[in-house]
PDB file of C-alpha atoms in Angstrom:
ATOM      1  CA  UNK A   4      51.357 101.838  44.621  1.00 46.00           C
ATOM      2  CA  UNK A   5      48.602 100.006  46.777  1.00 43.00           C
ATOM      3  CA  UNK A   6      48.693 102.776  50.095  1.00 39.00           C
ATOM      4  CA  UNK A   7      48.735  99.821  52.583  1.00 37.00           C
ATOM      5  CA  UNK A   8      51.407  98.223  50.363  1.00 38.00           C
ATOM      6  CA  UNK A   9      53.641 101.640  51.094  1.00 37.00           C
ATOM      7  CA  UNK A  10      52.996 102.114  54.098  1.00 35.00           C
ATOM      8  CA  UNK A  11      53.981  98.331  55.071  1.00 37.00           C
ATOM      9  CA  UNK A  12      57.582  98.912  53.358  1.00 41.00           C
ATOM     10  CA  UNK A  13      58.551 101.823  55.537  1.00 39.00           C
ATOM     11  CA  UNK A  14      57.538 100.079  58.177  1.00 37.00           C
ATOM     12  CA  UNK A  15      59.925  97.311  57.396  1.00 38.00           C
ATOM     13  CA  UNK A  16      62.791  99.819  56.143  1.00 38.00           C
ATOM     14  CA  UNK A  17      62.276 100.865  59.651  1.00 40.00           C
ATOM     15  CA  UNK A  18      62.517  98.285  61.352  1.00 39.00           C
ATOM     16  CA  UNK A  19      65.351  96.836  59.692  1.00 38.00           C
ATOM     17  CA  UNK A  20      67.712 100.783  60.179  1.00 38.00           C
ATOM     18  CA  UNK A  21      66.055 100.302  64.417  1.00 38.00           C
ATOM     19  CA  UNK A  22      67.823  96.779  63.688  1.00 39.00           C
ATOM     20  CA  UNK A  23      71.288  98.356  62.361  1.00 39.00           C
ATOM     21  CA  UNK A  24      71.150 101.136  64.740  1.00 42.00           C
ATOM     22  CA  UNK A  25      70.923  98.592  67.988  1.00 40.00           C
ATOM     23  CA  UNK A  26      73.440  96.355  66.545  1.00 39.00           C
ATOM     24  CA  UNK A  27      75.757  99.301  65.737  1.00 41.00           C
ATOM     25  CA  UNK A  28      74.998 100.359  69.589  1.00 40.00           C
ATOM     26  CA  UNK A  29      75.625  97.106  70.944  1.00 40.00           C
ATOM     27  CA  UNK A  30      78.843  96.693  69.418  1.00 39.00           C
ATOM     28  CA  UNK A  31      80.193 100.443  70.433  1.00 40.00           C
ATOM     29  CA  UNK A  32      78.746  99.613  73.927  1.00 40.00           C
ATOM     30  CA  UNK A  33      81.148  96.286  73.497  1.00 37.00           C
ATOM     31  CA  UNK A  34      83.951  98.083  72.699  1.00 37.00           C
ATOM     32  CA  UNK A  35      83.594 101.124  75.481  1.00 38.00           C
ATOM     33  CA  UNK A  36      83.118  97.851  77.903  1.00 34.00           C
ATOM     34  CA  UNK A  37      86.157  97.076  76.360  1.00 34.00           C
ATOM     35  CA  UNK A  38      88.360 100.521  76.672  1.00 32.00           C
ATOM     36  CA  UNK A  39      87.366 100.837  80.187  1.00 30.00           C
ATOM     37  CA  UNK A  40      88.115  97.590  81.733  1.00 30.00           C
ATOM     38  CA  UNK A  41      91.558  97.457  80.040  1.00 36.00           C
ATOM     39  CA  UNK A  42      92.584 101.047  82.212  1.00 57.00           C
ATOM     40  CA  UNK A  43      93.790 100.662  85.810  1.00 59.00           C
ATOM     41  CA  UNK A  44      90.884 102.301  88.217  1.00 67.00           C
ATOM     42  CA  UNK A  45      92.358 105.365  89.784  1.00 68.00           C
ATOM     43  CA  UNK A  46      91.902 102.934  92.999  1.00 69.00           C
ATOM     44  CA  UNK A  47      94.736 101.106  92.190  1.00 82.00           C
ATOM     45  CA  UNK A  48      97.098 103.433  90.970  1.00 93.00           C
ATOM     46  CA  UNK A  49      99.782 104.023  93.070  1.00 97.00           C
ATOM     47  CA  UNK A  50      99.981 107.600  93.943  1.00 98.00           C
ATOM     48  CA  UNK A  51     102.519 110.904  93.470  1.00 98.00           C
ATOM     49  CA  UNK A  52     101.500 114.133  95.152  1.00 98.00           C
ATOM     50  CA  UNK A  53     103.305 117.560  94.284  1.00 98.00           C
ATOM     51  CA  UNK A  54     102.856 119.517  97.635  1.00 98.00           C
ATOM     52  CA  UNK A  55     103.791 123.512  96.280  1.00 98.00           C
ATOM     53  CA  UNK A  56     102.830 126.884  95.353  1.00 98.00           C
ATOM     54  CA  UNK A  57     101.790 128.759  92.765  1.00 98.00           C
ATOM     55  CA  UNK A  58     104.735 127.090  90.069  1.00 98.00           C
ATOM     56  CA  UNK A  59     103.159 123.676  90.783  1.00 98.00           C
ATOM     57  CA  UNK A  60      99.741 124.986  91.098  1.00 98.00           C
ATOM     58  CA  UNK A  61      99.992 126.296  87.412  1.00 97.00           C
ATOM     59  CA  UNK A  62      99.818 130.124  87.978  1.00 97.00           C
ATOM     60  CA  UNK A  63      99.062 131.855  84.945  1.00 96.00           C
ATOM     61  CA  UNK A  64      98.222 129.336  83.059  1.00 97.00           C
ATOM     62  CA  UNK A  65      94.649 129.284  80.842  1.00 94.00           C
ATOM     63  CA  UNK A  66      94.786 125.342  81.680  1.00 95.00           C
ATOM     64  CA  UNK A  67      96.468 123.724  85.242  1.00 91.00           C
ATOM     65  CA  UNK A  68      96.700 120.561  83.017  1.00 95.00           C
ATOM     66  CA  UNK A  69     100.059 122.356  81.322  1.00 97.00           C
ATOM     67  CA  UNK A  70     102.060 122.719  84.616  1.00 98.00           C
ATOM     68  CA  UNK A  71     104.738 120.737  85.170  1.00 98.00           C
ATOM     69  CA  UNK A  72     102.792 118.267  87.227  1.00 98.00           C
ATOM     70  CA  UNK A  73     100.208 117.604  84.694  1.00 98.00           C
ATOM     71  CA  UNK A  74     103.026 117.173  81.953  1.00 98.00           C
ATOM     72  CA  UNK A  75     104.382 114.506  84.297  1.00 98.00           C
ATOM     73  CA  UNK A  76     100.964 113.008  84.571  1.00 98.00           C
ATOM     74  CA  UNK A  77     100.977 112.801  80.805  1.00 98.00           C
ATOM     75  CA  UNK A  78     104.359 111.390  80.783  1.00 98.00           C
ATOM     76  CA  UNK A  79     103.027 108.368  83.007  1.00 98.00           C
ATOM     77  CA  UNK A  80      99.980 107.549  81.076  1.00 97.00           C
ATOM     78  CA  UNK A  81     101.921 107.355  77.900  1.00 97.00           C
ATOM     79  CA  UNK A  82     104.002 104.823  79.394  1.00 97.00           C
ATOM     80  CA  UNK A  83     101.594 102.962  80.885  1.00 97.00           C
ATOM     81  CA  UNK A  84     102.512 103.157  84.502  1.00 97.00           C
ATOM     82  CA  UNK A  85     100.002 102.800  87.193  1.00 97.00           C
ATOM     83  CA  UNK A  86     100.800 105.633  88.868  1.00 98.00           C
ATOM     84  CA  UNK A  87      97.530 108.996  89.358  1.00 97.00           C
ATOM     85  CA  UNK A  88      98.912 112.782  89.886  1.00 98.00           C
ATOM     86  CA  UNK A  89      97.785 114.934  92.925  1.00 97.00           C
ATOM     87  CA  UNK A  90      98.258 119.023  92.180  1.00 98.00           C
ATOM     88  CA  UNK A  91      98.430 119.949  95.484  1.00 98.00           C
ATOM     89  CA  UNK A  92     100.077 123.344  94.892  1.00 98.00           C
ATOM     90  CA  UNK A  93      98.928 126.391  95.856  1.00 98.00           C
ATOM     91  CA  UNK A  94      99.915 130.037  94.815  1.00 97.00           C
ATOM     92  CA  UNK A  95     101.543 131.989  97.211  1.00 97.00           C
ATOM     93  CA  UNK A  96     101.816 129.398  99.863  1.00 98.00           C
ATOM     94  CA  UNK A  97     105.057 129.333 101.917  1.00 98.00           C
ATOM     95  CA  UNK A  98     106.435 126.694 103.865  1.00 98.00           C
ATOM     96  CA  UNK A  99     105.126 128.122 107.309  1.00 98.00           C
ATOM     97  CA  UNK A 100     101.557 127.673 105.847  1.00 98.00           C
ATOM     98  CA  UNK A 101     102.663 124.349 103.869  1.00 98.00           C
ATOM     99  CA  UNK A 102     103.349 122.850 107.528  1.00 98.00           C
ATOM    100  CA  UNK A 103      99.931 124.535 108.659  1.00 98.00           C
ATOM    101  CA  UNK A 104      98.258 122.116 105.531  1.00 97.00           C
ATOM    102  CA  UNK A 105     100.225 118.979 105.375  1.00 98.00           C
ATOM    103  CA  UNK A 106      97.925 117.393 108.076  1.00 97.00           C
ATOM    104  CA  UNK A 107      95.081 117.735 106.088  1.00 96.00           C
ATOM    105  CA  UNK A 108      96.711 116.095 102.311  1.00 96.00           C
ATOM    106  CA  UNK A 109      97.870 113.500 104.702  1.00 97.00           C
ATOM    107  CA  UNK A 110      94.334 111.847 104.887  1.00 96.00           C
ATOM    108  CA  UNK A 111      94.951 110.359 102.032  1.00 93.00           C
ATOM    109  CA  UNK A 112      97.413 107.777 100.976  1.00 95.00           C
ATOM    110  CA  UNK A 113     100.713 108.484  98.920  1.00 98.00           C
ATOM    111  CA  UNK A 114     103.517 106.860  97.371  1.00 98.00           C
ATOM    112  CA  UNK A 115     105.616 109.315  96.262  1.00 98.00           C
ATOM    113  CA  UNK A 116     106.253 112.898  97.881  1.00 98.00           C
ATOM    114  CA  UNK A 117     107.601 115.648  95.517  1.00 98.00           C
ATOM    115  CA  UNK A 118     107.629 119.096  98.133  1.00 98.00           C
ATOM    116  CA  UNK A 119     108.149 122.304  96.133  1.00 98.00           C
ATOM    117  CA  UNK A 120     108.224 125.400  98.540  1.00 98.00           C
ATOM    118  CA  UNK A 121     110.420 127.792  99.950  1.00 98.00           C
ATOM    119  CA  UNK A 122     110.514 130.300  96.601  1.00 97.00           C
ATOM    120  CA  UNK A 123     107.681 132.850  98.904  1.00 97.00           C
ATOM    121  CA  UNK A 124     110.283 132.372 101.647  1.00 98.00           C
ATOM    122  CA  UNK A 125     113.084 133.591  99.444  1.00 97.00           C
ATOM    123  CA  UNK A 126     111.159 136.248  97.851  1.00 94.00           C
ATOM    124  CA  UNK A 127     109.723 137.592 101.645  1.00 95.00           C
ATOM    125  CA  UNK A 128     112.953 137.791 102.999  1.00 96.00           C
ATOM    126  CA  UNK A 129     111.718 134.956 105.515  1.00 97.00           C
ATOM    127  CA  UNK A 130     114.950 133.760 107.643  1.00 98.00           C
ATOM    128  CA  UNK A 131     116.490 131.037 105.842  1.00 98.00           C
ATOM    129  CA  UNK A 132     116.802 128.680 109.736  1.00 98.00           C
ATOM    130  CA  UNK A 133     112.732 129.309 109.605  1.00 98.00           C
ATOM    131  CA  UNK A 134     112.151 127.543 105.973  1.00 98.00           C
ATOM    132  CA  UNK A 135     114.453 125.098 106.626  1.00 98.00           C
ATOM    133  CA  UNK A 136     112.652 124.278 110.345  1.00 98.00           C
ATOM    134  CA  UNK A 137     109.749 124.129 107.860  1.00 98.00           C
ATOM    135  CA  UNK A 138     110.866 122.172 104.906  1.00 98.00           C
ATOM    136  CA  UNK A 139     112.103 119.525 107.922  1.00 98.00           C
ATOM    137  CA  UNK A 140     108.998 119.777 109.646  1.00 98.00           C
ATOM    138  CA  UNK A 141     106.627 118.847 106.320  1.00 98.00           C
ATOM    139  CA  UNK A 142     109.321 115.687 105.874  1.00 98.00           C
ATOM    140  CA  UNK A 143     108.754 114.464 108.950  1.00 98.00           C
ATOM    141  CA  UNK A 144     105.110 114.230 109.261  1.00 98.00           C
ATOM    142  CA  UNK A 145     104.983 112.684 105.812  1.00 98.00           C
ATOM    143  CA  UNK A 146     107.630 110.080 106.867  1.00 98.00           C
ATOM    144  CA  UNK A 147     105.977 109.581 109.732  1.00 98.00           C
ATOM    145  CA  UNK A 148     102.460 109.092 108.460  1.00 98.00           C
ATOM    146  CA  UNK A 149     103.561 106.863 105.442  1.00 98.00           C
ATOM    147  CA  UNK A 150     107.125 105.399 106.071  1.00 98.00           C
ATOM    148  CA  UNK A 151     107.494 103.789 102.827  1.00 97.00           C
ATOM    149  CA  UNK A 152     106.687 106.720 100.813  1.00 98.00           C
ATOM    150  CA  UNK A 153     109.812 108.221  98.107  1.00 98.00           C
ATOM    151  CA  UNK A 154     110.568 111.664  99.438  1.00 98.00           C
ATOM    152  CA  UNK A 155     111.592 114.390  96.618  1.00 98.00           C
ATOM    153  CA  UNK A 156     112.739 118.171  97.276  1.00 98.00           C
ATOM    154  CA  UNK A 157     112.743 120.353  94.900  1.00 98.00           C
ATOM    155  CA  UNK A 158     115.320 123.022  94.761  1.00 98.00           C
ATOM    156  CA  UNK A 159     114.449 126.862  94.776  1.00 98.00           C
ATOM    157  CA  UNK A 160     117.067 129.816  94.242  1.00 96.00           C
ATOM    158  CA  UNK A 161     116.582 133.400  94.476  1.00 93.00           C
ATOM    159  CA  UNK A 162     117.657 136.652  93.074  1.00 89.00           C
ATOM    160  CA  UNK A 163     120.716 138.320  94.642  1.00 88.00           C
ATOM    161  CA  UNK A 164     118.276 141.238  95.616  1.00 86.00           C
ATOM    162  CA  UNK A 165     118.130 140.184  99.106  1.00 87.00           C
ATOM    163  CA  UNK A 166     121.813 139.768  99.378  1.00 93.00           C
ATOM    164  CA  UNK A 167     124.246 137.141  98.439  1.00 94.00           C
ATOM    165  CA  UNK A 168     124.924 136.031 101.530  1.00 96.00           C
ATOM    166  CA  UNK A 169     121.122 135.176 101.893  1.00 97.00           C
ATOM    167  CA  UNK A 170     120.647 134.325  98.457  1.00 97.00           C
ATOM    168  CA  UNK A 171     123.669 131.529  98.995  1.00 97.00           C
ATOM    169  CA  UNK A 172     122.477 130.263 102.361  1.00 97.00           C
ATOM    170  CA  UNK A 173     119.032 129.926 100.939  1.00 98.00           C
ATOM    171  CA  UNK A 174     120.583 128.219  98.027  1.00 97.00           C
ATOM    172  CA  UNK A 175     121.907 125.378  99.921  1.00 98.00           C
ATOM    173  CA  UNK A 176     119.580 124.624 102.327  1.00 98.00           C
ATOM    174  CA  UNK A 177     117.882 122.568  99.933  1.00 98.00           C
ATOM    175  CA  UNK A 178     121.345 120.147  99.841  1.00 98.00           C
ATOM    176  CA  UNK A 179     122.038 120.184 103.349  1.00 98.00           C
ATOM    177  CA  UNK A 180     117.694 118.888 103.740  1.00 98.00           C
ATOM    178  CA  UNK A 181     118.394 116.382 101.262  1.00 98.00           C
ATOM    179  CA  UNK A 182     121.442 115.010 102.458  1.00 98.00           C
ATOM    180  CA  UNK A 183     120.238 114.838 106.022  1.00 98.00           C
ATOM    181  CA  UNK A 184     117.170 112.939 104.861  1.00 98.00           C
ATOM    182  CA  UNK A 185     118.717 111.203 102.314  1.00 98.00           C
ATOM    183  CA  UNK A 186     115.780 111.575  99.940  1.00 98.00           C
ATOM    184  CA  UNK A 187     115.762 112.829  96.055  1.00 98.00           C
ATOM    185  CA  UNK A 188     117.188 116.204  95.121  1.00 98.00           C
ATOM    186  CA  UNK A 189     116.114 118.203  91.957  1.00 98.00           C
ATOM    187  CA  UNK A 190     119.022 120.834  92.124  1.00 98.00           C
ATOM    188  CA  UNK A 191     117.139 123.352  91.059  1.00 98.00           C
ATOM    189  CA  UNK A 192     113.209 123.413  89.623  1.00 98.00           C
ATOM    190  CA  UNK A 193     113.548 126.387  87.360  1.00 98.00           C
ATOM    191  CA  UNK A 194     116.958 125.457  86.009  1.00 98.00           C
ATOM    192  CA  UNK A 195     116.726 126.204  81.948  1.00 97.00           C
ATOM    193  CA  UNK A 196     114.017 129.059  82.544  1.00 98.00           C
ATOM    194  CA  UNK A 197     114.441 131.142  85.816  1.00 95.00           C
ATOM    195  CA  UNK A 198     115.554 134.295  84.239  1.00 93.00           C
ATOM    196  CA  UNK A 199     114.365 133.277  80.873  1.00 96.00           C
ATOM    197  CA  UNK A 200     111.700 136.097  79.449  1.00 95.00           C
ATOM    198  CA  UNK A 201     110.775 134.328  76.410  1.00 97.00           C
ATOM    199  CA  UNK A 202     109.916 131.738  79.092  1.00 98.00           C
ATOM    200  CA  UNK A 203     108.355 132.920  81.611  1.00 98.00           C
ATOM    201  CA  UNK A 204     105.058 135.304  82.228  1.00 97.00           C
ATOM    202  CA  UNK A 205     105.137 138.923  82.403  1.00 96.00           C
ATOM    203  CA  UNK A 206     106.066 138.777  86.111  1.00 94.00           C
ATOM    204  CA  UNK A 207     108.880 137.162  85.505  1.00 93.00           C
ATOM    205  CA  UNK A 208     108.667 135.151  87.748  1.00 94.00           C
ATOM    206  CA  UNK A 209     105.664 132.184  86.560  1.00 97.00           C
ATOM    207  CA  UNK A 210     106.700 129.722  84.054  1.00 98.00           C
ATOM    208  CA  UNK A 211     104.692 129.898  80.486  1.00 98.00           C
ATOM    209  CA  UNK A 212     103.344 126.585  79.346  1.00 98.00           C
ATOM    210  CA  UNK A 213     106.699 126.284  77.440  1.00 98.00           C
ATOM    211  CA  UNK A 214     108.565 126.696  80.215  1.00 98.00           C
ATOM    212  CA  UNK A 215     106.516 124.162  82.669  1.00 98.00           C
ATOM    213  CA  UNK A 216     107.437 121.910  80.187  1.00 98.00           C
ATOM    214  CA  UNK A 217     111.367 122.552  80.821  1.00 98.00           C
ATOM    215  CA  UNK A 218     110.733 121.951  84.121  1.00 98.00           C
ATOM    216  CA  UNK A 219     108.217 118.544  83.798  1.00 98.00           C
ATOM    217  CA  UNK A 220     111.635 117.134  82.439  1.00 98.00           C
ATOM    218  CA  UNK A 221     114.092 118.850  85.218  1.00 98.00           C
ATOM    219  CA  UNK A 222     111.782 116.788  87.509  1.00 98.00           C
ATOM    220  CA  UNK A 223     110.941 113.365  85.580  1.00 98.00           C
ATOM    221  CA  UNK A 224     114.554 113.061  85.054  1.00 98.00           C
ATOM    222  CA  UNK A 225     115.022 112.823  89.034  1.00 98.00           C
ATOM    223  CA  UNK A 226     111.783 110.669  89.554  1.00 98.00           C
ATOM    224  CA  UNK A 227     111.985 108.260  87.185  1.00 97.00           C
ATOM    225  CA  UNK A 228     113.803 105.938  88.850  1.00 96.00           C
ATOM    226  CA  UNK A 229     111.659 105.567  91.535  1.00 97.00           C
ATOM    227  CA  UNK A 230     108.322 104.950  89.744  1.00 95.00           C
TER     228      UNK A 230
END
């Protein structure tokens, strides 16, 4: 074969695959164009924040994504609500230092208010009249910065260890808040896995990924209704 001859069919094989490849571009371009205008922008997604400690936060966990919150971020997205998840837990946090950093979350706009704390309290031995100033204290300045916003509590209980008259007291506290405020009660967060080994870390104490996800539905039964 002529050497010019050869040389002029690869260049036309070549420019034909250049041809295929930018069509094949184009149309995956097209279709990415496509995905990302059919999603709701995180701007306009209506949002829940999870104000805790180290059970929302994830502790122990090789990815936060499986905590409870995340699950429930999961839950959303495969329903198609319009609604963006805010982890704001952090481990070992009480509710003294939870009122010390609602000020700061408050910057930002929020629709729904799930507070998990007081479990630090229980395990300290804090007075139950000082978590429940506390727990009152984060409620109002959430209320009071965003009026409209769906107020949650989640419910903590603790070991007898510290005595069952403090263990009870701290026990209902949670109630009495709820009541008062008349906002959402989860009875109790850890209900199907406190206690639980097989479902909980070696401390005993952190959920296991299996267990966060006994407790994504202990919450999303409560919070359903108000997405």
């Amino acid at each position: 074969m002529n050497r010019f001859v050869f040389i002029a069919k690869m260049l036309l094989i070549g420019a034909i695959l250049t041809s295929c490849n930018s069509k094949n571009k184009e149309t995956a371009e097209q279709k990415d164009s496509v995905k990302t205008t059919s999603k709701t922008p995180d701007s306009a997604k209506k949002t829940i924040v999870f104000f805790g400690n180290s059970l929302t936060a994830g502790y122990g966990l090789d990815d936060p994504s499986q905590a409870f919150a995340g699950l429930i971020q999961k839950r959303i997205d495969s329903l198609g609500l319009s609604y963006k998840v805010i982890n704001a837990g952090v481990s070992g946090e009480t509710t003294s230092g939870g009122n010390s950093r609602i000020d700061w979350l408050l910057k930002q706009p929020l629709d729904i208010f799930v507070l998990e704390l007081g479990g630090n309290d229980g395990l300290r031995g804090i007075p139950v009249s000082e978590t429940r100033k506390n727990l009152q204290a984060i409620l109002d300045k959430v209320r009071a910065k965003y009026p409209d916003a769906k107020l949650v509590l989640a419910g903590m209980q603790i070991p007898p260890n510290m005595g069952q008259k403090y263990a009870s007291e701290f026990k209902a506290v949670y109630a009495e808040i709820a009541d008062k405020n008349k906002i959402t009660l989860i009875p109790f967060l850890l209900e199907g896995v406190g206690g639980e080994s097989k479902l909980n870390l070696p401390d005993g104490i952190h959920p296991t990924a299996e267990g966060h996800k006994i407790l994504a539905e202990n919450v999303w039964v409560r919070i359903k209704d108000l997405l």
